[in-house]
Coordinates of C-alpha atoms in Angstrom, one line a residue:
Chain A
X1 CA 0.0 0.0 0.0
X2 CA 1.5 3.4 -0.9
X3 CA 1.9 6.1 1.8
X4 CA -1.0 8.2 0.5
X5 CA -3.5 5.3 0.7
X6 CA -2.2 4.2 4.0
X7 CA -2.6 7.7 5.5
X8 CA -6.1 8.1 4.1
X9 CA -7.1 4.6 5.5
X10 CA -5.6 5.4 8.9
X11 CA -7.4 8.8 9.0
X12 CA -10.8 7.0 8.5
X13 CA -10.0 4.4 11.2
X14 CA -8.9 7.1 13.7
X15 CA -12.0 9.2 12.9
X16 CA -14.2 6.3 13.9
X17 CA -12.2 5.6 17.0
X18 CA -12.2 9.3 17.9
X19 CA -16.0 9.6 17.4
X20 CA -15.4 12.1 14.6
X21 CA -17.7 12.2 11.5
X22 CA -15.9 12.6 8.2
X23 CA -18.5 14.3 6.0
X24 CA -16.8 14.6 2.6
X25 CA -14.8 12.2 0.6
X26 CA -11.1 12.7 1.3
X27 CA -9.0 14.5 -1.4
X28 CA -5.7 16.3 -1.4
X29 CA -7.6 19.6 -1.0
X30 CA -9.4 18.5 2.1
X31 CA -8.7 21.0 4.8
X32 CA -7.7 19.0 7.8
X33 CA -9.4 21.0 10.6
X34 CA -12.6 21.2 8.5
X35 CA -12.6 17.5 7.5
X36 CA -14.6 16.5 10.6
X37 CA -11.4 15.5 12.5
X38 CA -10.9 17.8 15.5
X39 CA -7.6 18.6 17.1
X40 CA -7.7 15.5 19.3
X41 CA -8.5 13.4 16.2
X42 CA -5.6 14.9 14.4
X43 CA -3.3 14.3 17.3
X44 CA -4.5 10.7 17.4
X45 CA -3.8 10.3 13.6
X46 CA -0.2 11.5 14.0
X47 CA 0.2 9.1 17.0
X48 CA -1.3 6.2 15.1
X49 CA 1.0 6.8 12.1
X50 CA 4.0 7.0 14.4
X51 CA 3.1 3.5 15.6
X52 CA 2.6 2.1 12.1
X53 CA 5.3 3.9 10.2
X54 CA 7.8 4.4 13.0
X55 CA 8.1 8.1 12.4
X56 CA 6.6 11.4 13.5
X57 CA 7.8 14.1 11.2
X58 CA 6.3 16.8 13.4
X59 CA 8.4 15.9 16.4
X60 CA 11.6 15.7 14.3
X61 CA 11.4 19.2 12.8
X62 CA 13.8 21.9 13.9
X63 CA 11.3 24.5 12.8
X64 CA 7.7 23.5 13.1
X65 CA 5.6 23.2 9.9
X66 CA 1.9 22.7 10.1
X67 CA -0.1 21.4 7.1
X68 CA -3.5 23.0 6.2
X69 CA -4.7 20.3 3.7
X70 CA -4.5 16.5 3.6
X71 CA -2.3 16.9 0.5
X72 CA 0.2 19.0 2.5
X73 CA 0.0 16.5 5.4
X74 CA 0.8 13.5 3.1
X75 CA 3.6 15.5 1.4
X76 CA 5.3 16.0 4.8
X77 CA 5.3 12.2 5.4
X78 CA 6.5 11.5 1.9
X79 CA 9.4 13.9 2.4
X80 CA 10.2 12.4 5.8
X81 CA 10.1 8.9 4.4
X82 CA 12.3 9.9 1.4
X83 CA 14.9 11.5 3.6
X84 CA 15.2 8.8 6.2
Chain B
X1 CA -4.6 49.3 48.5
X2 CA -6.5 50.1 45.3
X3 CA -9.4 48.0 43.9
X4 CA -9.4 46.8 40.3
X5 CA -11.6 49.7 39.1
X6 CA -9.3 52.3 40.7
X7 CA -6.4 50.9 38.7
X8 CA -8.0 51.4 35.2
X9 CA -5.8 53.8 33.1
X10 CA -6.7 57.5 33.3
X11 CA -6.5 58.1 29.6
X12 CA -8.1 55.1 28.0
X13 CA -8.7 54.6 24.3
X14 CA -12.2 54.7 22.9
X15 CA -12.9 51.0 23.0
X16 CA -12.0 48.4 25.5
X17 CA -14.0 45.3 25.1
X18 CA -15.4 43.8 21.9
X19 CA -17.8 41.1 22.8
X20 CA -19.4 40.0 19.5
X21 CA -21.0 43.1 18.2
X22 CA -21.0 44.9 21.5
X23 CA -18.0 47.3 22.0
X24 CA -17.8 49.1 25.3
X25 CA -15.6 52.0 26.1
X26 CA -13.6 52.3 29.3
X27 CA -16.0 55.0 30.5
X28 CA -19.1 52.9 29.9
X29 CA -17.5 50.0 31.7
X30 CA -16.5 52.2 34.6
X31 CA -20.0 53.7 34.8
X32 CA -21.7 50.3 34.7
X33 CA -19.4 48.9 37.4
X34 CA -20.1 51.9 39.6
X35 CA -23.8 51.6 39.1
X36 CA -23.7 47.9 39.9
X37 CA -21.9 48.6 43.2
X38 CA -24.2 51.4 44.1
X39 CA -27.4 49.4 43.5
X40 CA -26.1 46.4 45.5
X41 CA -25.0 47.7 48.8
X42 CA -26.2 44.4 50.3
X43 CA -23.2 42.7 48.6
X44 CA -20.6 44.8 50.5
X45 CA -18.3 42.6 52.6
X46 CA -20.0 39.4 51.3
X47 CA -18.6 36.4 49.4
X48 CA -19.9 36.4 45.9
X49 CA -19.9 33.6 43.2
X50 CA -19.6 35.1 39.7
X51 CA -21.2 33.2 36.9
X52 CA -19.9 33.9 33.4
X53 CA -22.5 35.0 30.9
X54 CA -20.5 37.1 28.6
X55 CA -17.0 38.6 28.7
X56 CA -18.2 42.2 29.1
X57 CA -20.7 41.4 31.8
X58 CA -18.0 39.4 33.6
X59 CA -15.5 42.3 33.4
X60 CA -18.2 44.7 34.6
X61 CA -18.9 42.5 37.6
X62 CA -15.2 42.1 38.4
X63 CA -14.7 45.9 38.3
X64 CA -17.7 46.4 40.4
X65 CA -17.1 43.9 43.1
X66 CA -13.4 43.8 43.6
X67 CA -12.8 45.9 46.7
X68 CA -16.5 45.6 47.4
X69 CA -17.0 41.9 48.3
X70 CA -14.8 40.0 50.7
X71 CA -14.3 37.2 48.2
X72 CA -15.1 36.6 44.5
X73 CA -15.5 33.0 43.4
X74 CA -15.1 32.7 39.6
X75 CA -17.4 29.8 38.7
X76 CA -16.1 27.4 36.1
X77 CA -18.4 25.9 33.5
X78 CA -18.7 22.6 35.4
X79 CA -19.1 23.1 39.1
X80 CA -19.8 19.4 39.9
X81 CA -17.9 18.1 42.9
X82 CA -16.7 21.7 43.6
X83 CA -17.3 22.4 47.3
X84 CA -19.1 25.7 47.6
X85 CA -18.7 27.7 50.8
X86 CA -21.8 28.4 52.9
X87 CA -23.4 31.9 52.8
X88 CA -22.3 32.5 49.2
X89 CA -24.2 35.2 47.3
X90 CA -24.6 34.6 43.5
X91 CA -24.2 36.9 40.5
X92 CA -26.1 37.3 38.3
X93 CA -28.7 36.7 41.1
X94 CA -31.5 34.2 40.4
X95 CA -34.0 36.6 41.9
X96 CA -32.6 40.0 41.5
X97 CA -33.1 42.0 44.7
X98 CA -33.1 45.5 43.4
X99 CA -32.5 48.2 45.9
X100 CA -35.2 50.9 45.7
X101 CA -33.9 54.0 44.0
X102 CA -34.4 56.1 47.1
X103 CA -31.9 54.0 48.9
X104 CA -29.2 54.5 46.2
X105 CA -26.1 55.8 47.7
X106 CA -22.6 56.7 46.5
X107 CA -21.0 54.5 49.0
X108 CA -18.0 55.7 50.9
X109 CA -17.2 52.4 52.4
X110 CA -13.5 51.6 52.3
X111 CA -12.3 49.3 49.6
X112 CA -11.8 45.7 50.9
X113 CA -9.0 43.4 50.0
X114 CA -11.0 41.0 48.0
X115 CA -9.8 37.4 47.8
X116 CA -10.3 35.9 44.3
X117 CA -10.9 32.2 44.1
X118 CA -10.2 30.3 40.9
X119 CA -11.2 26.7 40.5
X120 CA -8.5 24.2 39.7
X121 CA -9.0 20.5 39.0
X122 CA -6.6 19.8 41.8
X123 CA -4.0 17.0 42.1
X124 CA -6.4 14.1 42.8
X125 CA -9.1 15.0 40.3
X126 CA -11.3 16.7 42.8
X127 CA -11.7 20.4 41.9
X128 CA -10.6 22.9 44.5
X129 CA -10.8 26.6 45.0
X130 CA -7.4 28.3 45.0
X131 CA -7.3 31.8 46.6
X132 CA -5.4 34.7 45.0
X133 CA -4.8 38.3 45.9
X134 CA -5.5 40.8 43.1
X135 CA -1.9 42.0 43.3
X136 CA -0.5 38.5 42.7
X137 CA -2.9 37.9 39.8
X138 CA -1.6 41.1 38.2
X139 CA 2.1 40.3 38.8
X140 CA 2.7 39.5 35.2
X141 CA 0.7 42.4 33.9
X142 CA 2.8 44.9 32.0
X143 CA 1.2 48.3 32.5
X144 CA 1.5 50.4 29.5
X145 CA -1.2 53.1 29.6
X146 CA -0.8 54.1 26.0
X147 CA -1.0 50.5 24.8
X148 CA -2.0 50.1 21.1
X149 CA -2.4 46.4 21.5
X150 CA -5.6 44.7 20.5
X151 CA -5.7 41.5 22.5
X152 CA -7.6 38.4 21.3
X153 CA -9.2 36.5 24.2
X154 CA -8.8 32.8 23.6
X155 CA -10.1 31.5 26.9
X156 CA -13.0 32.1 29.1
X157 CA -12.0 34.6 31.7
X158 CA -12.9 32.4 34.7
X159 CA -9.9 30.3 33.7
X160 CA -6.5 31.4 34.8
X161 CA -5.2 31.9 31.3
X162 CA -8.3 33.9 30.2
X163 CA -8.3 36.0 33.3
X164 CA -4.6 37.0 32.7
X165 CA -5.4 38.3 29.3
X166 CA -8.5 40.2 30.6
X167 CA -6.5 41.9 33.4
X168 CA -3.6 42.6 31.0
X169 CA -5.8 44.4 28.5
X170 CA -7.9 46.2 31.1
X171 CA -5.0 47.5 33.2
X172 CA -2.9 48.5 30.2
X173 CA -5.8 50.2 28.4
X174 CA -5.7 47.8 25.5
X175 CA -8.6 46.7 23.4
X176 CA -10.0 43.2 24.1
X177 CA -11.6 41.1 21.4
X178 CA -13.5 38.1 22.6
X179 CA -12.8 34.9 20.7
X180 CA -13.1 32.5 23.7
X181 CA -15.3 30.0 21.8
X182 CA -15.2 28.4 18.4
X183 CA -12.7 26.3 16.5
X184 CA -9.4 27.6 15.2
X185 CA -10.9 28.8 11.9
X186 CA -13.8 30.7 13.5
X187 CA -11.4 32.3 15.9
X188 CA -9.0 33.2 13.1
X189 CA -11.9 35.0 11.3
X190 CA -12.6 37.1 14.5
X191 CA -8.9 37.9 14.9
X192 CA -8.7 39.0 11.2
X193 CA -11.9 41.1 11.4
X194 CA -10.6 43.1 14.3
X195 CA -6.9 43.0 13.3
X196 CA -5.9 41.5 16.6
X197 CA -2.2 42.2 17.2
X198 CA -1.6 40.5 20.5
X199 CA -2.5 36.9 21.3
X200 CA -2.0 34.5 24.3
X201 CA -2.6 30.9 23.6
X202 CA -1.5 27.4 24.5
X203 CA 1.2 25.9 22.3
X204 CA -1.5 23.5 21.0
X205 CA -3.8 26.3 20.0
X206 CA -0.9 28.1 18.3
X207 CA -0.3 24.9 16.3
X208 CA -3.9 24.8 15.2
X209 CA -3.8 28.5 14.3
X210 CA -0.7 27.7 12.2
X211 CA -2.7 24.9 10.5
X212 CA -5.2 27.5 9.2
X213 CA -2.3 28.9 7.1
X214 CA -3.7 32.4 7.9
X215 CA -1.8 33.3 11.0
X216 CA 0.8 35.3 9.0
X217 CA -2.1 37.7 7.9
X218 CA -2.4 39.0 11.5
X219 CA -0.3 42.1 12.4
X220 CA 1.0 40.4 15.5
X221 CA 3.3 42.4 17.8
X222 CA 3.0 40.3 20.9
X223 CA 2.7 36.5 21.0
X224 CA 2.4 34.7 24.3
X225 CA 2.5 30.9 24.9
X226 CA 1.2 29.5 28.1
X227 CA -0.6 26.7 29.9
X228 CA 1.6 24.0 28.4
X229 CA 5.3 23.4 27.9
X230 CA 6.5 25.5 25.0
X231 CA 8.8 23.6 22.6
X232 CA 11.7 25.0 20.7
X233 CA 10.5 24.2 17.1
X234 CA 7.2 26.1 17.7
X235 CA 9.0 29.1 19.3
X236 CA 11.4 29.2 16.4
X237 CA 8.5 29.0 13.9
X238 CA 6.6 31.8 15.5
X239 CA 9.6 34.1 15.8
X240 CA 10.4 33.4 12.1
X241 CA 6.9 34.3 11.0
X242 CA 6.9 37.5 13.1
X243 CA 10.6 38.6 13.3
X244 CA 9.9 41.9 14.9
X245 CA 7.3 40.7 17.4
X246 CA 7.8 39.9 21.0
X247 CA 7.4 36.2 21.4
X248 CA 7.3 35.0 25.0
X249 CA 6.3 31.9 26.9
X250 CA 4.8 32.1 30.3
X251 CA 5.2 29.6 33.1
X252 CA 2.4 29.9 35.6
X253 CA 1.6 27.8 38.6
X254 CA -1.9 28.0 39.9
X255 CA -0.6 26.9 43.3
X256 CA 2.0 29.7 43.4
X257 CA -0.1 32.4 41.9
X258 CA 1.7 33.8 38.9
X259 CA 5.0 32.6 37.6
X260 CA 7.1 34.4 35.1
X261 CA 7.7 34.9 31.4
X262 CA 10.6 34.1 29.2
X263 CA 11.3 36.3 26.1
X264 CA 14.6 35.1 24.7
X265 CA 13.0 32.8 22.2
X266 CA 14.5 29.7 23.9
X267 CA 12.6 26.8 25.5
X268 CA 12.7 26.6 29.3
X269 CA 14.5 29.5 31.2
X270 CA 18.1 30.4 32.0
X271 CA 19.7 28.4 34.8
X272 CA 21.1 31.7 36.1
X273 CA 17.6 32.7 37.2
X274 CA 17.9 30.2 40.0
X275 CA 20.5 32.4 41.7
X276 CA 18.5 35.6 41.3
X277 CA 15.4 37.3 42.6
X278 CA 13.4 38.4 39.6
X279 CA 10.3 40.6 40.1
X280 CA 10.3 39.5 43.7
X281 CA 10.2 35.8 42.7
X282 CA 12.8 33.3 43.9
X283 CA 13.2 29.8 42.5
X284 CA 15.0 26.7 43.4
X285 CA 15.0 23.0 42.5
X286 CA 14.4 20.5 45.2
X287 CA 15.8 17.0 45.7
X288 CA 13.0 15.4 43.6
X289 CA 13.8 17.8 40.7
X290 CA 10.6 19.8 41.3
X291 CA 10.6 23.5 40.7
X292 CA 9.9 25.4 43.8
X293 CA 8.8 29.1 43.8
X294 CA 8.8 31.7 46.4
X295 CA 6.3 34.3 45.2
X296 CA 6.6 38.0 45.7
X297 CA 3.5 38.2 47.8
X298 CA 2.8 35.7 50.5
X299 CA 0.1 33.4 49.1
X300 CA -3.3 33.4 50.8
X301 CA -3.4 30.6 53.3
X302 CA -5.0 27.5 51.9
X303 CA -4.9 23.9 53.0
X304 CA -4.1 22.9 49.4
X305 CA -0.9 24.8 49.1
X306 CA 2.2 23.5 50.7
X307 CA 4.7 26.2 51.7
X308 CA 8.1 25.1 53.2
X309 CA 9.9 26.9 56.0
X310 CA 11.6 29.3 53.6
X311 CA 8.4 30.3 52.0
X312 CA 8.9 28.2 48.8
X313 CA 5.9 26.5 47.2
X314 CA 6.4 23.1 45.5
X315 CA 4.9 23.5 42.0
X316 CA 5.0 19.7 41.3
X317 CA 6.6 20.6 37.9
X318 CA 9.6 18.3 37.1
X319 CA 12.5 20.1 35.6
X320 CA 15.9 19.2 34.1
X321 CA 19.1 21.2 33.7
X322 CA 20.5 21.1 30.2
X323 CA 23.0 23.4 28.5
X324 CA 22.4 26.3 30.8
X325 CA 18.6 26.1 30.6
X326 CA 16.0 24.8 33.1
X327 CA 13.7 22.7 30.9
X328 CA 10.2 21.5 32.0
X329 CA 9.5 17.8 31.7
X330 CA 5.9 17.5 33.1
X331 CA 3.9 17.0 36.3
X332 CA 5.2 15.0 39.2
X333 CA 1.8 13.8 40.2
X334 CA 1.2 12.1 36.8
X335 CA -1.3 14.7 35.7
X336 CA -1.6 14.8 31.9
X337 CA -1.8 18.0 30.0
X338 CA -3.7 17.6 26.8
X339 CA -3.5 20.9 24.9
X340 CA -3.6 22.9 28.1
X341 CA -6.4 20.8 29.7
X342 CA -5.4 18.9 32.8
X343 CA -6.3 15.2 33.1
X344 CA -6.0 13.2 36.2
X345 CA -5.3 9.5 35.5
X346 CA -7.2 8.3 38.6
X347 CA -10.4 9.9 37.4
X348 CA -10.2 8.2 34.0
X349 CA -9.3 4.9 35.5
X350 CA -12.4 5.0 37.7
X351 CA -14.5 5.3 34.6
X352 CA -12.8 2.5 32.7
X353 CA -13.2 0.2 35.7
X354 CA -16.9 0.5 35.5
X355 CA -16.9 -1.6 32.4
X356 CA -17.4 -5.3 33.2
X357 CA -14.6 -6.4 30.9
X358 CA -12.0 -4.1 32.6
X359 CA -10.2 -5.8 35.5
X360 CA -7.4 -3.3 35.9
X361 CA -6.6 0.0 34.2
X362 CA -3.6 2.4 34.3
X363 CA -3.9 5.7 32.6
X364 CA -0.9 7.9 31.7
X365 CA 0.3 10.5 29.2
X366 CA 2.0 9.8 25.9
X367 CA 4.0 12.6 24.2
X368 CA 2.2 14.2 21.3
X369 CA 3.7 16.6 18.8
X370 CA 0.2 18.0 18.2
X371 CA -1.4 18.4 21.7
X372 CA 1.6 18.0 24.0
X373 CA 0.3 14.9 25.5
X374 CA -2.4 12.3 24.8
X375 CA -4.2 10.0 27.3
X376 CA -3.3 6.4 26.9
X377 CA -4.5 3.4 29.0
X378 CA -3.0 0.0 29.8
X379 CA -5.9 -2.4 30.5
X380 CA -6.1 -5.9 31.9
X381 CA -9.2 -7.2 30.2
X382 CA -11.4 -10.1 31.4
X383 CA -10.3 -13.3 29.6
X384 CA -12.4 -14.0 26.6
X385 CA -13.3 -10.3 26.0
X386 CA -13.7 -9.2 22.4
X387 CA -10.8 -6.8 22.2
X388 CA -11.9 -5.5 18.8
X389 CA -15.2 -4.2 20.2
X390 CA -13.9 -3.1 23.6
X391 CA -12.4 0.3 22.5
X392 CA -15.6 1.6 21.1
X393 CA -17.6 0.3 24.1
X394 CA -15.2 2.1 26.4
X395 CA -15.4 5.2 24.2
X396 CA -19.2 5.2 24.6
X397 CA -18.9 4.7 28.4
X398 CA -16.3 7.5 28.7
X399 CA -18.4 9.9 26.6
X400 CA -21.1 9.8 29.3
X401 CA -18.8 10.8 32.1
X402 CA -15.7 12.5 30.8
X403 CA -14.7 15.5 28.8
X404 CA -13.5 14.6 25.3
X405 CA -9.8 15.4 26.1
X406 CA -9.9 13.0 29.1
X407 CA -10.9 10.0 27.0
X408 CA -8.1 7.5 26.3
X409 CA -6.9 7.7 22.7
X410 CA -5.2 4.3 22.7
X411 CA -5.5 1.1 24.7
X412 CA -2.7 -1.4 25.3
X413 CA -4.0 -4.8 26.4
X414 CA -1.8 -6.2 29.1
X415 CA -1.9 -9.4 31.1
X416 CA -1.1 -7.7 34.4
X417 CA -0.3 -4.3 36.0
X418 CA 2.4 -4.0 38.6
X419 CA 1.7 -2.7 42.0
X420 CA 4.4 -0.9 44.0
X421 CA 5.6 -1.8 47.4
X422 CA 2.7 0.0 49.1
X423 CA 0.2 -2.0 47.1
X424 CA -0.8 0.9 44.9
X425 CA -0.8 0.9 41.2
X426 CA 2.7 1.8 39.9
X427 CA 2.5 5.0 38.0
X428 CA 4.4 4.9 34.8
X429 CA 6.7 7.9 34.4
X430 CA 5.0 10.4 32.2
X431 CA 6.7 10.4 28.8
X432 CA 6.7 14.1 28.0

């Protein structure tokens, strides 16, 4: 499974676990904080991906970068995976 | 001693509080507060519980009744389990007792030294009232009578963080814009509409504001981080976005009144401060690596505050010395800080244990790059339990009794949980 599919699948799993309703189909343009996932759900997604992928790009940054859209979020993981 | 209302700046700007569509000038606030006092002589010298209805009403009441009542209890949104003192008057009153106009008086009673009580969730999960003197609440307030700052209020003012911003803006004559409710996007729209240029928020809220990708559109001059440990990447990012702005992080201990602020852009604070008295505050690290603070004003006596023989208060915050800095690691009592919200493991464990399939539970914090910490639980489940279904069942159970941030985000199924030598559940070191 490629990273993009993996992240989207994990997002849906976490949303269910976090009791968050994802209203729209997920696309690269989905705005994370408007997707139905709240800040707790988003934190759970990053924690779940850390368990599954063995990395948390947000904790490794020297200067914090925060993604607005799902596409930006996936890109950060792709970059981190490519550089590690 | 001067009451809150006597300390308002003499030459205020036109507008002070913007509460939705209702701006109030200093003069209007002052007049309304005076009117409240004069129409309620029966409240003089009494202990009063203040309920929050709106920010301007709350501010009016604080201006009116500081120096007028013996004590002000700032009621939080949930008052369950909070022990209320006897003979407490309430504001706004359920049945308003209006003094007849003929009895209206411009009272000449001397201003009292009002004790302000703020609710804290306490160390065991039971909420407690912590007393403060007005002077100690204002310790961190920078008075700048000609302030051109427009503060965005991110927290309800009955909470310590919100009250600090309210006092800061009122006493420095700055404009206050209420954005204490709503998600990050809604708040950002309010900030943009009123061109807010000063903000105080938890690191977690700053991260959410950064995620809107609109933060850079604000003309920020002052950025304050508080309520959680401020990490270096976030501090660096904010300073990079606003190179000429003042970026500071505040350390505050509810137990010790107000702490101090750090403005050098680095996480933690300089080790050299341990050898100095700064703004009347002294600090030292005790044998258990807890930060202890001796405040400038002697704290109001309370059974919940432990003061040692030298006047130092144990903050229960664990610190570490590293490269000339004192860095914060987390709470000694295991309390978890989820985006600025305190979670007590015992309280969550009690709820999990109500489920028939949960034999033992241990709740602790796991480091999160998004919210600082997340709540995680180790659970010993009854043999034969359906572990696939259990998380959602526990979620439903928790939703009925806990706030969302208190609910475990992850379960680890374990076969047993260790007890320590005294027979109590061993608390895992919080992994901050």
